[in-house]
Coordinates of N, CA, C and O in Angstrom, one line a residue:
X224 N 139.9 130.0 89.7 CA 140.1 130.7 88.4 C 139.5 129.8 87.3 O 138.9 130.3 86.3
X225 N 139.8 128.3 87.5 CA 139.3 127.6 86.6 C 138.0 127.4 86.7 O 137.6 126.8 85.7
X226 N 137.1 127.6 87.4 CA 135.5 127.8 87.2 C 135.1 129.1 86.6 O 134.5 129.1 85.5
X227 N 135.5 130.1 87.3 CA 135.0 131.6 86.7 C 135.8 131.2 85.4 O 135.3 132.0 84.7
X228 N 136.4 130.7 84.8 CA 136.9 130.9 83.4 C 135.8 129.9 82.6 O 135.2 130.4 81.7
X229 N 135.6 128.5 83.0 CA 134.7 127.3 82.8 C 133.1 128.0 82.4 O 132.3 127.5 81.5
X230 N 132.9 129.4 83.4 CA 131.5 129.3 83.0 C 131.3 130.1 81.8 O 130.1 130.3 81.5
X231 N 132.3 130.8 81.0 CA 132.0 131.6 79.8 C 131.3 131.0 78.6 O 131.9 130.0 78.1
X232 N 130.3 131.3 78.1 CA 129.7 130.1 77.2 C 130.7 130.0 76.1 O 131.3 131.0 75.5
X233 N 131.0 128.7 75.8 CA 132.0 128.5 74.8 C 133.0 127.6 75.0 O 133.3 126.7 74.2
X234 N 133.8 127.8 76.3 CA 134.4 126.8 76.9 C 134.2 125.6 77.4 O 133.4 125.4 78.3
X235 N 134.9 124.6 76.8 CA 134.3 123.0 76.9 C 135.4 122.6 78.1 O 135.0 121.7 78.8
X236 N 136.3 123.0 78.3 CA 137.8 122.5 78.7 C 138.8 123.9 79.4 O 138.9 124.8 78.7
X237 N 139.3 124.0 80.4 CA 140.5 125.1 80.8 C 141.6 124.2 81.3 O 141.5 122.9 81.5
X238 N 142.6 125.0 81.6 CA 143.7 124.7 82.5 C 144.5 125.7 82.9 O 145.5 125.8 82.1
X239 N 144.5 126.6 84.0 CA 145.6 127.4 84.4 C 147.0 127.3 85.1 O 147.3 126.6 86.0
X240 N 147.5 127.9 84.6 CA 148.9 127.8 85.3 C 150.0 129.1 85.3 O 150.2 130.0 84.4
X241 N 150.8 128.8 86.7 CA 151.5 130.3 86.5 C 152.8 129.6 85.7 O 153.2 128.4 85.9
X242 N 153.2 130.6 85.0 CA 154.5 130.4 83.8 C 155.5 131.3 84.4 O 155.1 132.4 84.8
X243 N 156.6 131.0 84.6 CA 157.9 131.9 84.5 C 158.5 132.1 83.3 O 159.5 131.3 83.4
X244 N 158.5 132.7 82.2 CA 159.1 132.3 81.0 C 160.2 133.2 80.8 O 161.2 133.0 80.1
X245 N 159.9 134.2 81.7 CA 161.3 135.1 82.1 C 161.6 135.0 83.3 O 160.7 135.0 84.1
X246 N 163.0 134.8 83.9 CA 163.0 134.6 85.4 C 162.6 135.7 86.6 O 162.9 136.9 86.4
X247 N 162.0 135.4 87.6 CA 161.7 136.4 88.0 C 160.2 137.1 87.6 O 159.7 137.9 88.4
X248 N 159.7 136.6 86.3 CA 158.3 137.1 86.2 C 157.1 136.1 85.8 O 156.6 135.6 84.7
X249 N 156.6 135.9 87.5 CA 155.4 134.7 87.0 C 153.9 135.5 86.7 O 153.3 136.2 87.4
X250 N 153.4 135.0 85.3 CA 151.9 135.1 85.3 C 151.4 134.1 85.1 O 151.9 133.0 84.8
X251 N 149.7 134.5 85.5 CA 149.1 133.1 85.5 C 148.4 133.4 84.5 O 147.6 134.3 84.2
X252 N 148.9 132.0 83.5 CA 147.6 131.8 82.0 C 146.7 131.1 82.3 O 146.6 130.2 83.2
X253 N 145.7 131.4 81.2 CA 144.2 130.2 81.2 C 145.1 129.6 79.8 O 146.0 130.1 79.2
X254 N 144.4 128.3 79.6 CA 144.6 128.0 78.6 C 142.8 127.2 78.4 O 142.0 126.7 79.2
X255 N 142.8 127.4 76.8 CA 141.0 127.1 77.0 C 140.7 126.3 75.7 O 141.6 126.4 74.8
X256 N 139.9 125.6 75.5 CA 138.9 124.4 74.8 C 138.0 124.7 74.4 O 137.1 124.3 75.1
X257 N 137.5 125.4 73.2 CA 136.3 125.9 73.2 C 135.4 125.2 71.6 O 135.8 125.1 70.4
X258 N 134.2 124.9 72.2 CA 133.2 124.4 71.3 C 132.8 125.4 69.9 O 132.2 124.9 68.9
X259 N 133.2 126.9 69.9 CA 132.7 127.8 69.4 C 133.8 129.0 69.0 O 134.8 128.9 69.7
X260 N 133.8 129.8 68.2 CA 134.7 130.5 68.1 C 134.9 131.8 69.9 O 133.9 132.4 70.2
X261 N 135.9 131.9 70.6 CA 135.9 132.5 71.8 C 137.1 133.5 71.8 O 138.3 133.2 71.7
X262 N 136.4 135.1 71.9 CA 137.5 136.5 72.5 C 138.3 135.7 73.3 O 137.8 134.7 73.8
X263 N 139.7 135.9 73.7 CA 140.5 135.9 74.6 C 140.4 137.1 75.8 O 140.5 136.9 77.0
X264 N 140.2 138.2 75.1 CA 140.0 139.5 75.8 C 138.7 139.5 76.6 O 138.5 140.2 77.6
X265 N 137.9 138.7 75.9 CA 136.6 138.8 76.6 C 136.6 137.9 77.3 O 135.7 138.1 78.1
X266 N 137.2 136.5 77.5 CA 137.1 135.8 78.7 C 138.2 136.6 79.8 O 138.0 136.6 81.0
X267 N 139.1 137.2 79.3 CA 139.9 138.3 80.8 C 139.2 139.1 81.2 O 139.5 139.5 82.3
X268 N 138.0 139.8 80.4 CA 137.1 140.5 81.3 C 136.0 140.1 81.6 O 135.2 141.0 81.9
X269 N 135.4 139.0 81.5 CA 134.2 137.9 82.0 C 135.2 138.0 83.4 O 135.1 138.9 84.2
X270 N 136.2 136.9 83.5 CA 136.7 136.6 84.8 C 137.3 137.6 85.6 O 137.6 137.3 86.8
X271 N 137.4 139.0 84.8 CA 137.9 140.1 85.7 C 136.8 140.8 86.5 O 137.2 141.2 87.6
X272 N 135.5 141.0 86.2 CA 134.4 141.1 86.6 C 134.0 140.2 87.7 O 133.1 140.7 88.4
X273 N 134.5 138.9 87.8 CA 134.0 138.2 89.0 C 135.4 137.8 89.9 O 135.5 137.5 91.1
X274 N 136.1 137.9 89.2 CA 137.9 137.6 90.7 C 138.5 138.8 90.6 O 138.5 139.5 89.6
X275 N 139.1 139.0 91.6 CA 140.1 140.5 92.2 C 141.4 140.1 90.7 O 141.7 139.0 90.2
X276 N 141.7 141.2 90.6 CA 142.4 141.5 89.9 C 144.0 140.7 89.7 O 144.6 140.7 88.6
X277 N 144.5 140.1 90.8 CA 145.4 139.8 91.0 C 145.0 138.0 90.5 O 146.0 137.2 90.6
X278 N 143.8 137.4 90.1 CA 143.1 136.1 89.8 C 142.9 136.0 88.4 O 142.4 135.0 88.0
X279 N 143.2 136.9 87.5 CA 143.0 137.0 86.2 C 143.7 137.1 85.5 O 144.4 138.1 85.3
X280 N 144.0 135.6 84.4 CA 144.5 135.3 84.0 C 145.8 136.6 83.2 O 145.1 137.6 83.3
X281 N 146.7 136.8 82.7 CA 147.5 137.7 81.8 C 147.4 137.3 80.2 O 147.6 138.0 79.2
X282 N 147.1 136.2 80.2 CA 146.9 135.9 78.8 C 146.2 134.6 78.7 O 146.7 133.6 79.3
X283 N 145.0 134.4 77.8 CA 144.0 133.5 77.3 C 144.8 132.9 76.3 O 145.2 133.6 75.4
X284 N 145.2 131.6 76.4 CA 145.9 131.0 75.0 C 144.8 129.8 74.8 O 144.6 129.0 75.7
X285 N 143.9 129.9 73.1 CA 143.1 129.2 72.7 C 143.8 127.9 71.8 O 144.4 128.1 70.8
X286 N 143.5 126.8 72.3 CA 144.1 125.2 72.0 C 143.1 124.3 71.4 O 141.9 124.5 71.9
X287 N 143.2 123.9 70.9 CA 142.4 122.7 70.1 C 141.9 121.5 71.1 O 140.9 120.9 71.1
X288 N 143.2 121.2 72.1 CA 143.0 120.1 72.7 C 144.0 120.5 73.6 O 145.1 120.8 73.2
X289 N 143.7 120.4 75.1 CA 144.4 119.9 76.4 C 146.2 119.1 75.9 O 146.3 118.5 74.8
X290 N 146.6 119.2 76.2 CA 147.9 118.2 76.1 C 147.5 117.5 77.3 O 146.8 118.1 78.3
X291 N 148.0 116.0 77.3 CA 148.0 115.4 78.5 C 149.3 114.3 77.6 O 149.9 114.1 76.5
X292 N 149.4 113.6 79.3 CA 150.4 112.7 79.7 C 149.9 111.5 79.0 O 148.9 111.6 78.4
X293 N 150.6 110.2 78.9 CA 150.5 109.4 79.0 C 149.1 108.3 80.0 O 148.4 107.4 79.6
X294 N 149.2 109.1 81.3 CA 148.6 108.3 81.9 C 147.2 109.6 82.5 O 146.8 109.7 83.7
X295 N 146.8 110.3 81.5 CA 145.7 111.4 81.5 C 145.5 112.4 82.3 O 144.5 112.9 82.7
X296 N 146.8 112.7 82.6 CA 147.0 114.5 83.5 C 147.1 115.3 82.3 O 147.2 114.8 81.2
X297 N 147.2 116.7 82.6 CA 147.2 117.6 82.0 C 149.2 117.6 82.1 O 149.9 117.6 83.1
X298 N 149.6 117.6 80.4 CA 150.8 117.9 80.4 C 151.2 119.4 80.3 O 150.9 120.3 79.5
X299 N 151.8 119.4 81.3 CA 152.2 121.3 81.5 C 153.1 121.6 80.8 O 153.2 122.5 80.0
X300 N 154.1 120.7 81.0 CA 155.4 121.2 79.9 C 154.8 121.0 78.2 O 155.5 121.3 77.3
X301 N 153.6 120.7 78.1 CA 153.6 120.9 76.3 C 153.1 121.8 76.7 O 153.9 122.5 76.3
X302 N 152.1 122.7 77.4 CA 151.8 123.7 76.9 C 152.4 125.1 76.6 O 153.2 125.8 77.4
X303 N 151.7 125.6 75.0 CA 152.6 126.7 74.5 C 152.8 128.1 75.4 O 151.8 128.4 76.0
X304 N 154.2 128.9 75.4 CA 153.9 129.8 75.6 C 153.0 131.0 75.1 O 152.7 131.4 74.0
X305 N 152.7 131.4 76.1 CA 151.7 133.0 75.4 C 152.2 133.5 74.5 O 153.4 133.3 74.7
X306 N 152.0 134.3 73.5 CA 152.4 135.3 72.7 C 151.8 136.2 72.8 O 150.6 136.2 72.5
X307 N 152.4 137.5 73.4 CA 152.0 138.7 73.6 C 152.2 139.6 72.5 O 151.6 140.6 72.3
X308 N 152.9 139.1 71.9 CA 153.5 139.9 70.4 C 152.6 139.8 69.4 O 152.6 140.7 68.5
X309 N 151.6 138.7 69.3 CA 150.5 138.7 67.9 C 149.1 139.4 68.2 O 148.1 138.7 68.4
X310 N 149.2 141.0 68.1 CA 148.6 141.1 67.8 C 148.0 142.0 66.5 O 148.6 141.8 65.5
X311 N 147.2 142.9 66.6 CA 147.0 143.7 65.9 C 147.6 145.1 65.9 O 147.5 145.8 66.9
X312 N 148.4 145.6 64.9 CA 149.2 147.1 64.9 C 148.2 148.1 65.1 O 147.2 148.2 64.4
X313 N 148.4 149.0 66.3 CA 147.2 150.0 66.7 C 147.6 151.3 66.3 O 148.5 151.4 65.5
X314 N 147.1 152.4 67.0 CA 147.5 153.7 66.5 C 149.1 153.9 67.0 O 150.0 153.3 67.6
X315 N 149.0 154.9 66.3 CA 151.3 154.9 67.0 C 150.9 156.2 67.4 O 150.1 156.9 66.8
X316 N 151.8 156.4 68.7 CA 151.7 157.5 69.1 C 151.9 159.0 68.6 O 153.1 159.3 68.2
X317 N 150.8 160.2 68.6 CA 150.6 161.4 68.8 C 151.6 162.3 68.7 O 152.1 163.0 67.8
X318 N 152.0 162.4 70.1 CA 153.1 163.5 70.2 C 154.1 162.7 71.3 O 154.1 161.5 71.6
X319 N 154.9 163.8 71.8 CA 156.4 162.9 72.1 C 155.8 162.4 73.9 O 156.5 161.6 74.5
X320 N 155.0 162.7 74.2 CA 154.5 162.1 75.9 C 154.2 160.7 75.3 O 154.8 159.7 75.6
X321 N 153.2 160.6 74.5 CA 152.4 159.0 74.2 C 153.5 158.3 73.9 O 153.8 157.4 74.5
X322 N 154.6 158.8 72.6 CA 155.7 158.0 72.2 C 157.0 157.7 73.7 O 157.6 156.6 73.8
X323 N 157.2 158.8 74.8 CA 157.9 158.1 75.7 C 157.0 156.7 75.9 O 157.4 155.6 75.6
X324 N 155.6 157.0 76.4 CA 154.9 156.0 77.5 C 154.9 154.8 76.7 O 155.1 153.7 77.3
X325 N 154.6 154.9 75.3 CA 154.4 153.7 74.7 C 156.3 152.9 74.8 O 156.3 151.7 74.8
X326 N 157.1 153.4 74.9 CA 158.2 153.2 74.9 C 158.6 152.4 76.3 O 159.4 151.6 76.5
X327 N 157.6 153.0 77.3 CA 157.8 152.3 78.9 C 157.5 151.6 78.6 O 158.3 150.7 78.7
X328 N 156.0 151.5 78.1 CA 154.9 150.1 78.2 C 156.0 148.7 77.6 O 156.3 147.7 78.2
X329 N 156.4 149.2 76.2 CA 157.5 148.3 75.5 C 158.1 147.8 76.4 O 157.9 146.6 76.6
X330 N 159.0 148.5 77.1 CA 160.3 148.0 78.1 C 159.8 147.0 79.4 O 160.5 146.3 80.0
X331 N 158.8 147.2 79.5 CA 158.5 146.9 80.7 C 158.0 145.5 80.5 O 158.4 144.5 81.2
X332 N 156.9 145.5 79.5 CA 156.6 144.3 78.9 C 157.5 143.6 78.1 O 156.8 142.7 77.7
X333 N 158.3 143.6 77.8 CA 159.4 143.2 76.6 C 158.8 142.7 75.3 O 158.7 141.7 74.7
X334 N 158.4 144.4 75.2 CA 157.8 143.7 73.6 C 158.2 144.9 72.5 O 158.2 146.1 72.9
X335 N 158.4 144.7 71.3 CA 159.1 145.5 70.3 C 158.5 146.8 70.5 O 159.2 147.7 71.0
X336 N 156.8 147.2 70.1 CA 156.3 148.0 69.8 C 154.8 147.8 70.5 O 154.1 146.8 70.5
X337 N 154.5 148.9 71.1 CA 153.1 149.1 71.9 C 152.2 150.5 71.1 O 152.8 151.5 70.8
X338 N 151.0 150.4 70.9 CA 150.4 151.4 70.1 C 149.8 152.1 70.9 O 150.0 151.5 72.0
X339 N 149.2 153.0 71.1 CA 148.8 153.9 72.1 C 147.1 153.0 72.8 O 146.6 153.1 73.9
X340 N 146.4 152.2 71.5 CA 145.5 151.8 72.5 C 145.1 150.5 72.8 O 144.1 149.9 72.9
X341 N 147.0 150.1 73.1 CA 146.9 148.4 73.7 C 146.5 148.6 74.9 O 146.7 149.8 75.3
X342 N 146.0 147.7 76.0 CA 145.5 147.7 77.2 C 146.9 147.0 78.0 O 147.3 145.9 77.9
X343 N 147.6 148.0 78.6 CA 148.7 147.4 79.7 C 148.4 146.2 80.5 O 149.1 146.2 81.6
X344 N 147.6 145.4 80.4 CA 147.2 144.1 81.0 C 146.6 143.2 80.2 O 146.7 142.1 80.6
X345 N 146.0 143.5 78.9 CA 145.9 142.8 77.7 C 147.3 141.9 76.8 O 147.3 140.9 76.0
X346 N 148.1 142.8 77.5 CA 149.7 142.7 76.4 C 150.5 141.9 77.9 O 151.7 141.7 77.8
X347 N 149.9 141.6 78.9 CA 150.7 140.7 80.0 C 151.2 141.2 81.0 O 152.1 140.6 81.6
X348 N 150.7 142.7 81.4 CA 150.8 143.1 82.4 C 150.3 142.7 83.6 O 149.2 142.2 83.6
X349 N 151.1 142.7 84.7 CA 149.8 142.4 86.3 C 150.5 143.6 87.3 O 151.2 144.5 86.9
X350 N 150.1 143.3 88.7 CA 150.1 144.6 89.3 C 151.9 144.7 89.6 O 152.5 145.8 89.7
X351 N 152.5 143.5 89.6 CA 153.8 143.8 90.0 C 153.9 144.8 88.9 O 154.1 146.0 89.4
X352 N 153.9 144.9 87.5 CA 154.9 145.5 86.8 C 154.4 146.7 86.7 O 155.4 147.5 86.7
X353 N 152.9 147.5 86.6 CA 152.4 148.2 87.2 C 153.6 149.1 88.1 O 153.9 150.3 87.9
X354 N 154.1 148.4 88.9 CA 154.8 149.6 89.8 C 155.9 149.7 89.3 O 156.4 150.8 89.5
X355 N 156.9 148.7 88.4 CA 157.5 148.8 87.8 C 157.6 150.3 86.4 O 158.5 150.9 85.9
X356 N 156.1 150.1 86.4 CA 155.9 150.9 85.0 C 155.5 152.6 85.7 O 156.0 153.5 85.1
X357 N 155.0 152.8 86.5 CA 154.9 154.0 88.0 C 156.3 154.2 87.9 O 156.6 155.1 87.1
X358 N 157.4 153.6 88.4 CA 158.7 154.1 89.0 C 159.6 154.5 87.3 O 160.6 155.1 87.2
X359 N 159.1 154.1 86.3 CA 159.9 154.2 85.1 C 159.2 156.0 85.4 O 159.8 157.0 85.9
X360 N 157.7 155.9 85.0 CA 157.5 157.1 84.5 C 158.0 158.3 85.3 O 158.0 159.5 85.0
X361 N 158.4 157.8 86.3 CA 158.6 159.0 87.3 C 160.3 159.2 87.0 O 160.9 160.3 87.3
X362 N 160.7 158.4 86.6 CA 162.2 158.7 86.1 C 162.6 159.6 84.8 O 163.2 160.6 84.7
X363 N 161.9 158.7 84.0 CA 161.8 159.3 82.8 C 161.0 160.3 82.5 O 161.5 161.0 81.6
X364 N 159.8 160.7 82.9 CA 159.1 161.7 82.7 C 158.5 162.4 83.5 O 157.5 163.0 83.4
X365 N 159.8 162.3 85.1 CA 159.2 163.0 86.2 C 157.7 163.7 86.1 O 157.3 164.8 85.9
X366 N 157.1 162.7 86.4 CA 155.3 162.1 86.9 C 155.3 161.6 87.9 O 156.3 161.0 88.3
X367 N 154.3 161.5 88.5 CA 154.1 160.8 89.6 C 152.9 160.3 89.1 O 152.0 161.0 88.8
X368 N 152.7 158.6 88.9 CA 151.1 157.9 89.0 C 150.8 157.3 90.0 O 151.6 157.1 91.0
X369 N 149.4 156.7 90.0 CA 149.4 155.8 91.1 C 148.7 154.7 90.7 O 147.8 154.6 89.9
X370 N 149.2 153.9 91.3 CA 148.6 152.3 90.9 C 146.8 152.5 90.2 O 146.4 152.1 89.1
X371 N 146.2 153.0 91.2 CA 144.6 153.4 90.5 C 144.9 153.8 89.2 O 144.5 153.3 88.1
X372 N 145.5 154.8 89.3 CA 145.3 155.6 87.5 C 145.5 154.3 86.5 O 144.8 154.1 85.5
X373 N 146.7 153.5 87.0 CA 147.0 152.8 85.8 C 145.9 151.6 85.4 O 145.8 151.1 84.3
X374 N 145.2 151.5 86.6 CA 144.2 150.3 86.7 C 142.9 151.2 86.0 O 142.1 150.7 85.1
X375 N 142.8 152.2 86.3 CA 141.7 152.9 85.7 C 141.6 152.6 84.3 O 140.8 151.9 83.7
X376 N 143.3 153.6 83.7 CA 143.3 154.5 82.3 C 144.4 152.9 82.3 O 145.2 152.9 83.2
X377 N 144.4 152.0 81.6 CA 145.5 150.7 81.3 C 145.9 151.4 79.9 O 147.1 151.6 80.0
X378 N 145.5 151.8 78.7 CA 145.8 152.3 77.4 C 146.9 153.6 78.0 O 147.0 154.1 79.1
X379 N 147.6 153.7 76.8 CA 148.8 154.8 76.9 C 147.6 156.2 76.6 O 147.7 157.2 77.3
X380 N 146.6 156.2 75.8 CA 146.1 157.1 75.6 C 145.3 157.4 76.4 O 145.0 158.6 76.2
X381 N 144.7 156.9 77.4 CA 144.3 157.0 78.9 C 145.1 157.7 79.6 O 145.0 158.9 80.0
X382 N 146.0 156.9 79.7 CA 147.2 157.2 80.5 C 148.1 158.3 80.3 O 148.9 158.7 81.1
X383 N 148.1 159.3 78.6 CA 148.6 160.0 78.7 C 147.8 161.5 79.9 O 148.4 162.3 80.5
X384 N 146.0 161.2 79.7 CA 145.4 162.6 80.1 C 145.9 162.2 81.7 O 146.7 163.0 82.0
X385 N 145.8 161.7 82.4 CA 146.3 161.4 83.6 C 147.8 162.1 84.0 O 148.3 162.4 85.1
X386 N 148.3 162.0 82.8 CA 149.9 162.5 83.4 C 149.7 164.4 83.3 O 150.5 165.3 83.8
X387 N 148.5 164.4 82.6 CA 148.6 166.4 82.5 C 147.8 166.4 84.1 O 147.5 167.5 84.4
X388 N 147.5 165.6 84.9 CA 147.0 165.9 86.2 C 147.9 165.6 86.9 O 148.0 166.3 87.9
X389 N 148.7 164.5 86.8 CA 149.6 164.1 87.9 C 150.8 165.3 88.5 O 151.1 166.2 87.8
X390 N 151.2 165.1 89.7 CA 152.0 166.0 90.5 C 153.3 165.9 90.0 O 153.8 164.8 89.8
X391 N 153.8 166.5 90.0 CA 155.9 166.5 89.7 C 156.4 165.5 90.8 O 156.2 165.2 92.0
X392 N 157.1 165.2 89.9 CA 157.8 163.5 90.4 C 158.6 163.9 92.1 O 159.1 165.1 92.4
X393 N 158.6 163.4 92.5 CA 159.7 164.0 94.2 C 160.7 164.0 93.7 O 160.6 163.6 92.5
X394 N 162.0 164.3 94.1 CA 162.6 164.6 94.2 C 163.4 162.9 94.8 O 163.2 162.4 95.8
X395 N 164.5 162.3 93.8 CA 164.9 161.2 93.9 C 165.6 160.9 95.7 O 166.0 162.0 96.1
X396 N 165.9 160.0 96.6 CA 166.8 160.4 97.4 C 168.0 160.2 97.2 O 168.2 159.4 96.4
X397 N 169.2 160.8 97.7 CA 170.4 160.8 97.8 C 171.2 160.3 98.5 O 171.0 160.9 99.6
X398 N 172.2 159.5 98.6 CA 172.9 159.0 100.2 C 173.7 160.2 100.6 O 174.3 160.9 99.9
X399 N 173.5 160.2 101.8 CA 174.7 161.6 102.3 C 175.0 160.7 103.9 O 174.2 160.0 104.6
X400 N 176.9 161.4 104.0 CA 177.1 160.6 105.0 C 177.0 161.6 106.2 O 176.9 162.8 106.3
X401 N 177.0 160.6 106.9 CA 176.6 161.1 108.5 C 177.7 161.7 109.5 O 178.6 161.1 110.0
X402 N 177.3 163.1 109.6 CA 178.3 163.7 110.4 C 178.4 163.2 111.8 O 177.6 162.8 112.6
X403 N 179.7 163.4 111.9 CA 180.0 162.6 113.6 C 180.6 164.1 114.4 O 181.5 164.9 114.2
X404 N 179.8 163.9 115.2 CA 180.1 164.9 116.2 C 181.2 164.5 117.2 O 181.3 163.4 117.6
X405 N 181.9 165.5 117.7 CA 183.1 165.6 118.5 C 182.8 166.1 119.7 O 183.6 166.3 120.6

């Protein structure tokens, strides 16, 4: 990851690492060095274009300088957490479908507010929550998606024309107990 990230013109310096900052939810960050002013978004899709999906970073955090140790490793414990929360306020959703989804996207990601054309992997999604974010919609807005759609359409506004195609949610299961025959 740290080469495909290394070769974007601009980058002098990386360091990846997976973070747990919630328990239970590891992604892996780039953290980057760069000679030149450098997209974050656009090194996630430089490196998304050359590693499988599951290899790409969740969030680009741009540093002035590496943290290191005393004795010249890369200090991991100084580096900052991601902020998925700074970004730019986008459109607010439409009608009440965009406002549920943008409401999953929130929950799922734990973040206040999602505008309909944040990218669900831009804001620190990966494929676990993806299914996470599949089993919400199908509760909440009995839909059925599938992993592709979300990877296709990642925006709520993508993602809402997908749900006027998608099939009615199944039918939850039930426990029922087991009759004993005599």
């Amino acid at each position: 990851v740290r080469t495909a990230i290394g070769r974007f013109p601009g980058i002098s310096q990386s360091a990846v690492v997976v973070r747990e900052d919630q328990p239970g939810d590891k992604r892996l960050v780039a953290y980057v060095v760069t000679d030149r002013p450098v997209d974050p978004a656009a090194v996630r899709a430089f490196v998304a274009e050359r590693l499988p999906e599951y290899m790409v970073p969740s969030a680009v955090v741009l540093l002035d300088a590496l943290p290191m140790t005393p004795t010249g490793k890369l200090d991991r414990r100084a580096l900052p957490a991601p902020d998925h929360t700074a970004r730019a306020v986008g459109r607010g959703p439409r009608d009440e479908r965009e406002e549920k989804l943008c409401g999953l996207y929130a929950e799922i990601l734990c973040l206040d507010t999602v505008g309909i054309d944040d990218n669900f992997f831009d804001l620190g999604g990966h494929s676990l929550l993806v299914t996470r974010l599949i089993s919400r919609v199908r509760s909440v807005m009995s839909a059925e998606l599938t992993i592709k759609a979300v990877f296709e359409a990642p925006t709520v506004a993508d993602l809402t024309s997908r749900l006027t195609t998608a099939t009615r949610a199944r039918p939850a299961l039930r426990a029922r107990t087991k009759e004993v025959s005599s």
